[in-house]
Amino acid sequence: MSHTLGIRQAQKQKTRQALLDAALALLEEQSLSSLGLREVTRAVGVAPTAFYRHFRSTADLGVALVEEALGSLHPMIRTTVSTTGDREERVTRTIDLIARHVDGYPAHVRFIARERHGGVQPVREAIREQLARFAQEVKDELAKDPVSEGWSEDDLLMLAHLYVDQMLSTASLFLEALEGPEEERPERTRQVAQLAARQMRLIGLGRHHWLD
Amino acid sequence: MSHTLGIRQAQKQKTRQALLDAALALLEEQSLSSLGLREVTRAVGVAPTAFYRHFRSTADLGVALVEEALGSLHPMIRTTVSTTGDREERVTRTIDLIARHVDGYPAHVRFIARERHGGVQPVREAIREQLARFAQEVKDELAKDPVSEGWSEDDLLMLAHLYVDQMLSTASLFLEALEGPEEERPERTRQVAQLAARQMRLIGLGRHHWLD
DNA sequence: AATTCCAGAGAACAGTTGTTAACTGCATGG
DNA sequence: CCATGCAGTTAACAACTGTTCTCTGGAATT
């Protein structure tokens, strides 16, 4: 299916990935709008001009990072929302999955949270687009649930957006716990999980009584 | 009560405010971590070194902006949450108030949304602190409501945080509508208001059935 | 009226930035 | 095997950055 890349293309993609990785690391302590192109190439150990072989600008690199951070997340969303089991079990399962993701890709989560309202318009738009896709997918899954019978399309999308925002907010809180002092980490993580669980439970309750 | 400031102090506060205003304007198209001190003084028409008479750094200025943007908002929050009237009326009243605020201080709203997860730690912390105070105040108001009888402190605070996040998210959406093309503005604004109203209604429903 | 204080100006610093042009060496396709 | 393509290099550019030190004019204090 996929044609094996030549030595040339492989090497190119390798440095491209190195640029993305270095940028993501540098973005832990600043925003994209202050990220310099030379800063990134210096971190990779490559000439500044090499940057242009891969990206037009740092904004362009940012859009690529959005793709990397959110693009591969769609299947996970789908399977999570449509997971079977007890109501309470589904809540804890979802939160646990978010916690795991934050743990595995903290820099990606921070990048999205930071640049969602950040100073670089094309990046904001890219994130908005991806999140809109998420909301759409969540809506599709919600629609399958018998609880959603009689719901209008608008209301389903409204609920989906609420869930997506909730997930992002929770992810951000997990990240804060992760960045705090190590000895407080387990306790803070537990608190965040508890808070998120209660909020999801409350939203779930509102969902069940929506058509009263 | 307040001692009238001398000519000296008055002039100083005037340039200080000019620096804050210029910074806020410049931050419409970038993040604080990329805001240069010279950039700000140039916009005001003052020597770069004058900056140090007022702020240690741009991060310091950022913290002052947080104070300006959120500090004066507490009374408004209190009166809004504890407003009387029909359930549905309270929802629309609150949303209308948010819309008005975004309309009146768009730059402030953008600044908070942008720097809440931004690249400057002291500013993030200042925002977090102010929002935590908001949540606390909302909790206090919620506690007075007879609907909250039997609620634990944790649950009240949980709900308060949910409301605060919801308000911020709504404000950000209003801002996007405001920044979009002028001919779409009324329609987009209406949609945002409708979305926010439904979400608040759903959360209110969950609130009423919390103790089932 | 004489003195102190201090917001802001001015000049200079070493270091940084994005972008250009012309180059080199090696993988690739004919 | 040779010619082309192209990822990455080198060098140079004008413009910009934060920070230091010295200075000045006028308000504040005595």
Tab-separated table of C-alpha atoms (C1' of nucleotides) in Angstrom:
chain	number	residue	atom	x	y	z
A	1	MET	CA	0.000	0.000	0.000
A	2	SER	CA	2.333	2.728	1.215
A	3	HIS	CA	5.378	3.116	-0.963
A	4	THR	CA	8.622	2.814	1.022
A	5	LEU	CA	10.290	6.183	1.192
A	6	GLY	CA	13.691	6.713	-0.341
A	7	ILE	CA	16.694	7.558	1.819
A	8	ARG	CA	16.189	11.155	0.840
A	9	GLN	CA	12.552	11.502	1.860
A	10	ALA	CA	13.151	9.516	5.033
A	11	GLN	CA	15.927	11.826	6.175
A	12	LYS	CA	13.781	14.848	5.405
A	13	GLN	CA	10.881	13.595	7.456
A	14	LYS	CA	13.303	12.800	10.245
A	15	THR	CA	14.561	16.385	10.544
A	16	ARG	CA	11.026	17.653	10.111
A	17	GLN	CA	9.958	15.570	13.070
A	18	ALA	CA	12.993	16.771	15.000
A	19	LEU	CA	11.896	20.364	14.363
A	20	LEU	CA	8.384	19.569	15.570
A	21	ASP	CA	9.692	17.834	18.686
A	22	ALA	CA	12.100	20.637	19.528
A	23	ALA	CA	9.397	23.245	19.027
A	24	LEU	CA	6.970	21.353	21.249
A	25	ALA	CA	9.609	21.174	23.965
A	26	LEU	CA	10.381	24.878	23.704
A	27	LEU	CA	6.677	25.675	23.866
A	28	GLU	CA	6.436	24.340	27.379
A	29	GLU	CA	7.688	27.669	28.671
A	30	GLN	CA	6.364	30.139	26.092
A	31	SER	CA	3.670	30.678	23.477
A	32	LEU	CA	3.896	30.039	19.782
A	33	SER	CA	3.841	33.732	18.923
A	34	SER	CA	7.161	34.202	20.711
A	35	LEU	CA	8.794	31.069	19.324
A	36	GLY	CA	11.680	31.960	17.055
A	37	LEU	CA	12.658	29.985	14.015
A	38	ARG	CA	16.341	30.170	14.960
A	39	GLU	CA	15.549	28.965	18.429
A	40	VAL	CA	14.047	25.811	17.011
A	41	THR	CA	16.825	25.069	14.529
A	42	ARG	CA	19.434	25.705	17.215
A	43	ALA	CA	17.770	23.125	19.459
A	44	VAL	CA	17.811	20.577	16.652
A	45	GLY	CA	21.390	21.371	15.657
A	46	VAL	CA	20.652	22.460	12.133
A	47	ALA	CA	21.164	25.672	10.160
A	48	PRO	CA	18.410	28.316	10.486
A	49	THR	CA	17.777	28.277	6.759
A	50	ALA	CA	17.012	24.567	6.829
A	51	PHE	CA	13.767	25.498	8.561
A	52	TYR	CA	12.349	26.866	5.312
A	53	ARG	CA	12.677	23.465	3.650
A	54	HIS	CA	9.899	22.253	5.939
A	55	PHE	CA	7.789	25.198	7.045
A	56	ARG	CA	6.978	28.616	5.665
A	57	SER	CA	6.917	30.098	9.165
A	58	THR	CA	6.541	29.168	12.816
A	59	ALA	CA	2.795	29.641	12.399
A	60	ASP	CA	2.917	26.957	9.724
A	61	LEU	CA	4.784	24.686	12.120
A	62	GLY	CA	2.105	25.384	14.698
A	63	VAL	CA	-0.616	24.159	12.377
A	64	ALA	CA	1.380	20.985	11.837
A	65	LEU	CA	1.600	20.550	15.596
A	66	VAL	CA	-2.172	20.854	15.867
A	67	GLU	CA	-2.484	18.026	13.395
A	68	GLU	CA	-0.012	15.922	15.364
A	69	ALA	CA	-1.685	16.627	18.690
A	70	LEU	CA	-5.329	16.220	17.708
A	71	GLY	CA	-5.387	14.444	14.362
A	72	SER	CA	-4.766	11.009	15.784
A	73	LEU	CA	-7.258	11.428	18.583
A	74	HIS	CA	-10.471	10.846	16.663
A	75	PRO	CA	-10.679	7.061	16.934
A	76	MET	CA	-10.089	7.340	20.672
A	77	ILE	CA	-12.981	9.783	21.053
A	78	ARG	CA	-15.357	7.577	19.157
A	79	THR	CA	-14.595	4.411	21.102
A	80	THR	CA	-14.685	6.273	24.403
A	81	VAL	CA	-18.097	7.834	24.007
A	82	SER	CA	-19.645	4.655	22.663
A	83	THR	CA	-18.159	2.450	25.347
A	84	THR	CA	-20.562	0.022	27.024
A	85	GLY	CA	-21.188	-0.557	30.683
A	86	ASP	CA	-22.761	0.939	33.731
A	87	ARG	CA	-23.395	4.716	33.767
A	88	GLU	CA	-21.001	5.358	36.619
A	89	GLU	CA	-18.455	3.034	35.080
A	90	ARG	CA	-18.527	4.994	31.832
A	91	VAL	CA	-17.788	8.207	33.669
A	92	THR	CA	-14.769	6.872	35.512
A	93	ARG	CA	-13.571	5.067	32.378
A	94	THR	CA	-13.634	8.298	30.363
A	95	ILE	CA	-11.851	10.307	33.033
A	96	ASP	CA	-9.241	7.621	33.438
A	97	LEU	CA	-8.634	7.709	29.712
A	98	ILE	CA	-8.166	11.467	29.770
A	99	ALA	CA	-5.734	11.165	32.675
A	100	ARG	CA	-3.766	8.538	30.782
A	101	HIS	CA	-3.581	10.695	27.677
A	102	VAL	CA	-2.363	13.728	29.627
A	103	ASP	CA	0.237	11.515	31.244
A	104	GLY	CA	1.413	10.168	27.907
A	105	TYR	CA	1.406	13.416	25.927
A	106	PRO	CA	1.589	16.328	28.372
A	107	ALA	CA	3.319	18.655	25.916
A	108	HIS	CA	0.616	18.096	23.309
A	109	VAL	CA	-2.136	18.838	25.807
A	110	ARG	CA	-0.410	21.994	27.001
A	111	PHE	CA	0.107	23.147	23.433
A	112	ILE	CA	-3.568	22.787	22.562
A	113	ALA	CA	-4.787	24.450	25.755
A	114	ARG	CA	-2.333	27.297	25.256
A	115	GLU	CA	-2.840	27.976	21.576
A	116	ARG	CA	-6.593	27.446	21.482
A	117	HIS	CA	-6.966	31.114	22.365
A	118	GLY	CA	-3.371	32.038	21.522
A	119	GLY	CA	-1.937	34.827	19.455
A	120	VAL	CA	-1.577	33.025	16.121
A	121	GLN	CA	-4.753	33.095	14.080
A	122	PRO	CA	-4.157	30.150	11.691
A	123	VAL	CA	-3.346	27.918	14.640
A	124	ARG	CA	-6.437	29.010	16.530
A	125	GLU	CA	-8.503	28.204	13.481
A	126	ALA	CA	-6.905	24.790	13.065
A	127	ILE	CA	-7.670	23.910	16.670
A	128	ARG	CA	-11.206	25.218	16.378
A	129	GLU	CA	-11.745	23.071	13.324
A	130	GLN	CA	-10.453	19.913	14.988
A	131	LEU	CA	-12.550	20.516	18.104
A	132	ALA	CA	-15.614	21.091	15.936
A	133	ARG	CA	-14.943	17.711	14.332
A	134	PHE	CA	-14.705	16.161	17.778
A	135	ALA	CA	-18.015	17.714	18.772
A	136	GLN	CA	-19.590	16.400	15.584
A	137	GLU	CA	-18.317	12.906	16.280
A	138	VAL	CA	-19.463	13.000	19.877
A	139	LYS	CA	-22.860	14.153	18.645
A	140	ASP	CA	-23.055	11.198	16.262
A	141	GLU	CA	-22.313	8.796	19.081
A	142	LEU	CA	-24.774	10.458	21.431
A	143	ALA	CA	-27.464	10.201	18.762
A	144	LYS	CA	-27.175	6.403	18.822
A	145	ASP	CA	-28.011	6.277	22.515
A	146	PRO	CA	-31.707	5.582	23.244
A	147	VAL	CA	-31.590	8.404	25.810
A	148	SER	CA	-31.302	10.825	22.897
A	149	GLU	CA	-34.657	9.948	21.399
A	150	GLY	CA	-36.685	13.022	20.613
A	151	TRP	CA	-33.655	15.326	20.815
A	152	SER	CA	-33.199	17.976	18.136
A	153	GLU	CA	-29.951	18.160	16.193
A	154	ASP	CA	-29.151	21.506	17.801
A	155	ASP	CA	-29.591	20.140	21.284
A	156	LEU	CA	-27.417	17.122	20.561
A	157	LEU	CA	-24.643	19.360	19.243
A	158	MET	CA	-25.041	21.637	22.232
A	159	LEU	CA	-24.511	18.713	24.583
A	160	ALA	CA	-21.572	17.459	22.519
A	161	HIS	CA	-19.851	20.831	22.788
A	162	LEU	CA	-20.432	20.832	26.512
A	163	TYR	CA	-18.777	17.422	26.777
A	164	VAL	CA	-15.802	18.450	24.606
A	165	ASP	CA	-15.225	21.602	26.621
A	166	GLN	CA	-15.502	19.573	29.780
A	167	MET	CA	-12.895	17.087	28.554
A	168	LEU	CA	-10.479	19.857	27.635
A	169	SER	CA	-10.945	21.594	30.939
A	170	THR	CA	-10.347	18.326	32.771
A	171	ALA	CA	-7.253	17.584	30.731
A	172	SER	CA	-5.882	21.000	31.589
A	173	LEU	CA	-6.477	20.411	35.300
A	174	PHE	CA	-4.730	17.040	35.126
A	175	LEU	CA	-1.805	18.784	33.480
A	176	GLU	CA	-1.603	21.343	36.270
A	177	ALA	CA	-1.527	18.521	38.788
A	178	LEU	CA	1.233	16.876	36.773
A	179	GLU	CA	3.317	20.037	36.752
A	180	GLY	CA	2.929	20.788	40.443
A	181	PRO	CA	5.189	19.529	43.225
A	182	GLU	CA	5.714	15.786	43.054
A	183	GLU	CA	4.559	15.023	46.587
A	184	GLU	CA	1.151	16.629	45.984
A	185	ARG	CA	0.669	14.967	42.650
A	186	PRO	CA	-1.311	11.847	43.673
A	187	GLU	CA	-3.666	13.823	45.891
A	188	ARG	CA	-4.197	16.603	43.342
A	189	THR	CA	-4.797	14.048	40.593
A	190	ARG	CA	-7.375	12.302	42.735
A	191	GLN	CA	-9.147	15.598	43.423
A	192	VAL	CA	-9.263	16.514	39.744
A	193	ALA	CA	-10.656	13.091	38.876
A	194	GLN	CA	-13.306	13.461	41.553
A	195	LEU	CA	-14.276	16.957	40.418
A	196	ALA	CA	-14.517	15.884	36.793
A	197	ALA	CA	-16.589	12.848	37.730
A	198	ARG	CA	-19.111	14.937	39.632
A	199	GLN	CA	-19.388	17.457	36.822
A	200	MET	CA	-19.936	14.737	34.251
A	201	ARG	CA	-22.502	13.125	36.513
A	202	LEU	CA	-24.373	16.411	36.855
A	203	ILE	CA	-24.357	16.980	33.116
A	204	GLY	CA	-25.589	13.417	32.660
A	205	LEU	CA	-28.467	14.152	35.024
A	206	GLY	CA	-29.397	17.261	33.078
A	207	ARG	CA	-29.286	15.165	29.939
A	208	HIS	CA	-31.792	12.660	31.329
A	209	HIS	CA	-34.297	15.306	32.336
A	210	TRP	CA	-33.875	17.459	29.230
A	211	LEU	CA	-37.196	16.464	27.718
A	212	ASP	CA	-39.326	17.014	30.823
B	1	MET	CA	-10.862	59.656	52.535
B	2	SER	CA	-8.492	59.267	49.589
B	3	HIS	CA	-5.713	61.807	49.611
B	4	THR	CA	-5.597	63.835	46.365
B	5	LEU	CA	-2.505	62.907	44.411
B	6	GLY	CA	0.168	65.487	43.687
B	7	ILE	CA	0.918	66.534	40.123
B	8	ARG	CA	3.860	64.179	40.216
B	9	GLN	CA	1.948	61.037	41.219
B	10	ALA	CA	-0.903	61.892	38.898
B	11	GLN	CA	1.353	62.134	35.883
B	12	LYS	CA	3.039	58.879	36.820
B	13	GLN	CA	-0.246	57.007	37.049
B	14	LYS	CA	-1.241	58.530	33.732
B	15	THR	CA	1.755	57.105	31.877
B	16	ARG	CA	1.352	53.851	33.743
B	17	GLN	CA	-2.195	53.594	32.467
B	18	ALA	CA	-1.018	54.542	28.989
B	19	LEU	CA	1.447	51.646	29.120
B	20	LEU	CA	-1.290	49.262	30.199
B	21	ASP	CA	-3.634	50.469	27.468
B	22	ALA	CA	-0.979	50.252	24.771
B	23	ALA	CA	-0.003	46.760	25.899
B	24	LEU	CA	-3.607	45.590	25.887
B	25	ALA	CA	-4.028	46.901	22.353
B	26	LEU	CA	-0.844	45.199	21.162
B	27	LEU	CA	-1.958	41.944	22.770
B	28	GLU	CA	-4.888	41.662	20.417
B	29	GLU	CA	-2.599	40.132	17.835
B	30	GLN	CA	-0.028	38.309	19.942
B	31	SER	CA	0.579	36.693	23.319
B	32	LEU	CA	2.151	38.261	26.346
B	33	SER	CA	5.267	36.109	26.091
B	34	SER	CA	6.104	37.759	22.779
B	35	LEU	CA	5.293	41.290	23.874
B	36	GLY	CA	8.401	43.445	23.935
B	37	LEU	CA	8.983	46.225	26.406
B	38	ARG	CA	10.243	48.543	23.669
B	39	GLU	CA	7.171	47.786	21.599
B	40	VAL	CA	4.964	49.080	24.378
B	41	THR	CA	6.954	52.230	25.127
B	42	ARG	CA	7.122	53.023	21.406
B	43	ALA	CA	3.337	52.850	21.176
B	44	VAL	CA	3.000	55.234	24.102
B	45	GLY	CA	5.661	57.599	22.823
B	46	VAL	CA	7.985	57.305	25.768
B	47	ALA	CA	11.597	56.195	26.221
B	48	PRO	CA	12.162	52.451	26.691
B	49	THR	CA	13.824	53.027	30.028
B	50	ALA	CA	10.711	54.714	31.393
B	51	PHE	CA	9.077	51.313	31.423
B	52	TYR	CA	11.169	50.273	34.420
B	53	ARG	CA	9.733	53.093	36.503
B	54	HIS	CA	6.415	51.235	36.442
B	55	PHE	CA	7.031	47.551	35.868
B	56	ARG	CA	9.880	45.149	36.482
B	57	SER	CA	9.097	43.264	33.289
B	58	THR	CA	6.332	42.596	30.801
B	59	ALA	CA	5.263	39.672	32.996
B	60	ASP	CA	4.780	42.174	35.798
B	61	LEU	CA	2.668	44.322	33.505
B	62	GLY	CA	0.660	41.232	32.646
B	63	VAL	CA	-0.207	40.645	36.287
B	64	ALA	CA	-1.357	44.264	36.534
B	65	LEU	CA	-3.563	43.688	33.485
B	66	VAL	CA	-5.139	40.677	35.170
B	67	GLU	CA	-6.034	42.888	38.087
B	68	GLU	CA	-7.519	45.477	35.766
B	69	ALA	CA	-9.497	42.927	33.770
B	70	LEU	CA	-10.863	40.789	36.587
B	71	GLY	CA	-10.444	42.751	39.796
B	72	SER	CA	-13.434	45.011	39.254
B	73	LEU	CA	-15.676	42.160	38.177
B	74	HIS	CA	-16.507	40.708	41.583
B	75	PRO	CA	-19.494	42.871	42.470
B	76	MET	CA	-20.990	42.134	39.077
B	77	ILE	CA	-20.687	38.384	39.627
B	78	ARG	CA	-22.368	38.528	43.003
B	79	THR	CA	-25.343	40.572	41.855
B	80	THR	CA	-25.745	38.445	38.743
B	81	VAL	CA	-25.898	35.095	40.465
B	82	SER	CA	-28.191	36.313	43.208
B	83	THR	CA	-30.565	38.076	40.832
B	84	THR	CA	-34.232	37.414	41.367
B	85	GLY	CA	-36.879	36.348	38.932
B	86	ASP	CA	-38.073	33.433	36.870
B	87	ARG	CA	-35.638	30.587	36.179
B	88	GLU	CA	-35.600	31.158	32.440
B	89	GLU	CA	-35.373	34.889	32.973
B	90	ARG	CA	-32.265	34.492	35.115
B	91	VAL	CA	-30.575	32.498	32.401
B	92	THR	CA	-31.185	35.055	29.685
B	93	ARG	CA	-30.330	37.901	32.062
B	94	THR	CA	-26.956	36.352	32.872
B	95	ILE	CA	-26.105	35.664	29.253
B	96	ASP	CA	-27.126	39.151	28.252
B	97	LEU	CA	-24.853	40.552	30.919
B	98	ILE	CA	-21.926	38.496	29.630
B	99	ALA	CA	-22.604	39.682	26.090
B	100	ARG	CA	-22.672	43.276	27.271
B	101	HIS	CA	-19.384	42.886	29.098
B	102	VAL	CA	-17.665	41.345	26.087
B	103	ASP	CA	-18.991	44.185	23.984
B	104	GLY	CA	-17.693	46.778	26.413
B	105	TYR	CA	-14.290	45.269	27.160
B	106	PRO	CA	-13.373	42.929	24.315
B	107	ALA	CA	-9.623	43.379	24.777
B	108	HIS	CA	-9.844	42.445	28.444
B	109	VAL	CA	-11.817	39.317	27.671
B	110	ARG	CA	-9.399	38.269	24.970
B	111	PHE	CA	-6.449	38.869	27.259
B	112	ILE	CA	-7.860	36.640	29.989
B	113	ALA	CA	-8.872	33.853	27.610
B	114	ARG	CA	-5.457	33.973	25.962
B	115	GLU	CA	-3.248	34.161	29.012
B	116	ARG	CA	-5.214	31.781	31.216
B	117	HIS	CA	-3.176	28.956	29.728
B	118	GLY	CA	-0.496	31.221	28.269
B	119	GLY	CA	3.258	31.060	28.429
B	120	VAL	CA	3.867	33.350	31.403
B	121	GLN	CA	3.604	31.554	34.718
B	122	PRO	CA	2.971	34.483	37.109
B	123	VAL	CA	0.138	35.702	34.889
B	124	ARG	CA	-1.407	32.241	34.717
B	125	GLU	CA	-1.295	32.046	38.476
B	126	ALA	CA	-2.865	35.488	38.890
B	127	ILE	CA	-5.738	34.508	36.613
B	128	ARG	CA	-6.179	31.181	38.355
B	129	GLU	CA	-6.360	32.964	41.682
B	130	GLN	CA	-8.987	35.451	40.497
B	131	LEU	CA	-11.091	32.714	38.934
B	132	ALA	CA	-10.873	30.686	42.130
B	133	ARG	CA	-12.203	33.725	43.988
B	134	PHE	CA	-15.046	33.973	41.492
B	135	ALA	CA	-15.890	30.322	42.026
B	136	GLN	CA	-15.862	30.838	45.776
B	137	GLU	CA	-18.224	33.792	45.468
B	138	VAL	CA	-20.555	31.936	43.146
B	139	LYS	CA	-20.554	29.070	45.630
B	140	ASP	CA	-21.540	31.428	48.444
B	141	GLU	CA	-24.455	32.741	46.406
B	142	LEU	CA	-25.551	29.267	45.372
B	143	ALA	CA	-25.526	28.176	49.003
B	144	LYS	CA	-28.184	30.756	49.811
B	145	ASP	CA	-30.585	29.253	47.287
B	146	PRO	CA	-33.091	26.812	48.835
B	147	VAL	CA	-32.329	24.421	45.945
B	148	SER	CA	-28.909	23.884	47.495
B	149	GLU	CA	-30.240	22.383	50.712
B	150	GLY	CA	-28.482	19.169	51.578
B	151	TRP	CA	-25.577	19.873	49.237
B	152	SER	CA	-22.038	19.238	50.447
B	153	GLU	CA	-19.453	22.011	50.253
B	154	ASP	CA	-17.502	20.062	47.642
B	155	ASP	CA	-20.543	19.679	45.437
B	156	LEU	CA	-21.378	23.370	45.667
B	157	LEU	CA	-17.851	24.324	44.695
B	158	MET	CA	-17.935	21.805	41.876
B	159	LEU	CA	-21.061	23.408	40.468
B	160	ALA	CA	-19.611	26.888	40.937
B	161	HIS	CA	-16.535	25.936	38.913
B	162	LEU	CA	-18.752	24.519	36.213
B	163	TYR	CA	-20.652	27.809	36.019
B	164	VAL	CA	-17.462	29.907	35.943
B	165	ASP	CA	-15.968	27.795	33.169
B	166	GLN	CA	-19.237	28.033	31.312
B	167	MET	CA	-19.253	31.821	31.590
B	168	LEU	CA	-15.688	32.083	30.329
B	169	SER	CA	-16.380	29.772	27.436
B	170	THR	CA	-19.459	31.771	26.526
B	171	ALA	CA	-17.563	35.054	26.731
B	172	SER	CA	-14.920	33.656	24.401
B	173	LEU	CA	-17.578	32.616	21.888
B	174	PHE	CA	-19.170	36.056	22.006
B	175	LEU	CA	-15.750	37.526	21.329
B	176	GLU	CA	-15.269	35.315	18.280
B	177	ALA	CA	-18.608	36.492	16.963
B	178	LEU	CA	-17.541	40.059	17.574
B	179	GLU	CA	-14.301	39.584	15.650
B	180	GLY	CA	-15.884	37.854	12.682
B	181	PRO	CA	-17.273	39.568	9.568
B	182	GLU	CA	-19.674	42.345	10.449
B	183	GLU	CA	-22.603	41.064	8.399
B	184	GLU	CA	-22.598	37.709	10.241
B	185	ARG	CA	-22.278	39.314	13.654
B	186	PRO	CA	-25.951	39.541	14.693
B	187	GLU	CA	-26.699	36.000	13.605
B	188	ARG	CA	-23.565	34.530	15.214
B	189	THR	CA	-24.240	36.432	18.423
B	190	ARG	CA	-27.772	35.089	18.513
B	191	GLN	CA	-26.506	31.536	18.002
B	192	VAL	CA	-23.964	31.849	20.799
B	193	ALA	CA	-26.602	33.224	23.150
B	194	GLN	CA	-28.918	30.365	22.275
B	195	LEU	CA	-26.188	27.747	22.770
B	196	ALA	CA	-25.168	29.216	26.106
B	197	ALA	CA	-28.788	29.377	27.258
B	198	ARG	CA	-29.357	25.720	26.473
B	199	GLN	CA	-26.177	24.662	28.228
B	200	MET	CA	-27.052	26.674	31.312
B	201	ARG	CA	-30.544	25.217	31.270
B	202	LEU	CA	-29.149	21.684	31.093
B	203	ILE	CA	-26.746	22.327	33.954
B	204	GLY	CA	-29.647	23.807	35.941
B	205	LEU	CA	-31.630	20.622	35.327
B	206	GLY	CA	-28.755	18.493	36.575
B	207	ARG	CA	-28.578	20.732	39.593
B	208	HIS	CA	-32.225	20.137	40.464
B	209	HIS	CA	-31.947	16.371	40.266
B	210	TRP	CA	-28.554	16.131	41.981
B	211	LEU	CA	-29.933	14.736	45.211
B	212	ASP	CA	-32.108	12.023	43.657
C	1	DA	C1'	14.384	79.824	48.868
C	2	DA	C1'	17.341	76.043	48.891
C	3	DT	C1'	17.547	71.135	48.679
C	4	DT	C1'	16.226	66.573	47.687
C	5	DC	C1'	13.835	63.393	44.903
C	6	DC	C1'	12.492	60.986	40.874
C	7	DA	C1'	9.873	60.227	36.210
C	8	DG	C1'	11.573	60.198	32.048
C	9	DA	C1'	15.382	61.020	28.258
C	10	DG	C1'	19.450	59.741	25.825
C	11	DA	C1'	23.149	56.933	24.351
C	12	DA	C1'	25.417	52.866	24.109
C	13	DC	C1'	26.085	47.589	24.882
C	14	DA	C1'	26.121	42.856	23.214
C	15	DG	C1'	23.053	39.706	21.531
C	16	DT	C1'	19.165	38.351	19.067
C	17	DT	C1'	15.908	38.013	15.170
C	18	DG	C1'	13.906	36.745	10.037
C	19	DT	C1'	15.318	36.558	5.354
C	20	DT	C1'	18.326	36.728	1.179
C	21	DA	C1'	21.706	34.719	-1.760
C	22	DA	C1'	24.954	31.585	-3.468
C	23	DC	C1'	27.052	27.267	-2.219
C	24	DT	C1'	27.886	21.982	-1.561
C	25	DG	C1'	27.355	17.204	-1.489
C	26	DC	C1'	24.697	13.310	-2.147
C	27	DA	C1'	20.470	10.507	-3.465
C	28	DT	C1'	17.751	10.011	-7.373
C	29	DG	C1'	15.937	9.073	-12.154
C	30	DG	C1'	17.141	8.753	-17.048
D	1	DC	C1'	27.227	6.515	-15.457
D	2	DC	C1'	25.981	10.929	-15.781
D	3	DA	C1'	22.860	14.874	-15.118
D	4	DT	C1'	19.420	16.707	-12.337
D	5	DG	C1'	17.080	17.772	-7.922
D	6	DC	C1'	17.045	19.197	-3.482
D	7	DA	C1'	18.087	18.972	1.889
D	8	DG	C1'	21.049	21.420	4.374
D	9	DT	C1'	25.206	24.957	4.857
D	10	DT	C1'	27.599	29.303	5.065
D	11	DA	C1'	27.796	34.213	5.197
D	12	DA	C1'	25.938	38.459	5.441
D	13	DC	C1'	22.050	42.081	5.985
D	14	DA	C1'	19.430	45.470	8.588
D	15	DA	C1'	16.474	45.617	12.281
D	16	DC	C1'	15.326	44.609	16.606
D	17	DT	C1'	15.682	43.193	21.624
D	18	DG	C1'	16.489	43.933	27.178
D	19	DT	C1'	19.469	46.287	30.227
D	20	DT	C1'	23.044	49.488	32.060
D	21	DC	C1'	24.674	54.050	33.119
D	22	DT	C1'	24.509	58.950	33.085
D	23	DC	C1'	21.947	62.970	32.862
D	24	DT	C1'	18.024	66.550	33.313
D	25	DG	C1'	14.137	69.261	34.532
D	26	DG	C1'	10.674	70.170	37.534
D	27	DA	C1'	7.731	68.737	41.501
D	28	DA	C1'	8.056	67.850	46.497
D	29	DT	C1'	9.950	68.703	50.856
D	30	DT	C1'	12.166	71.407	54.323
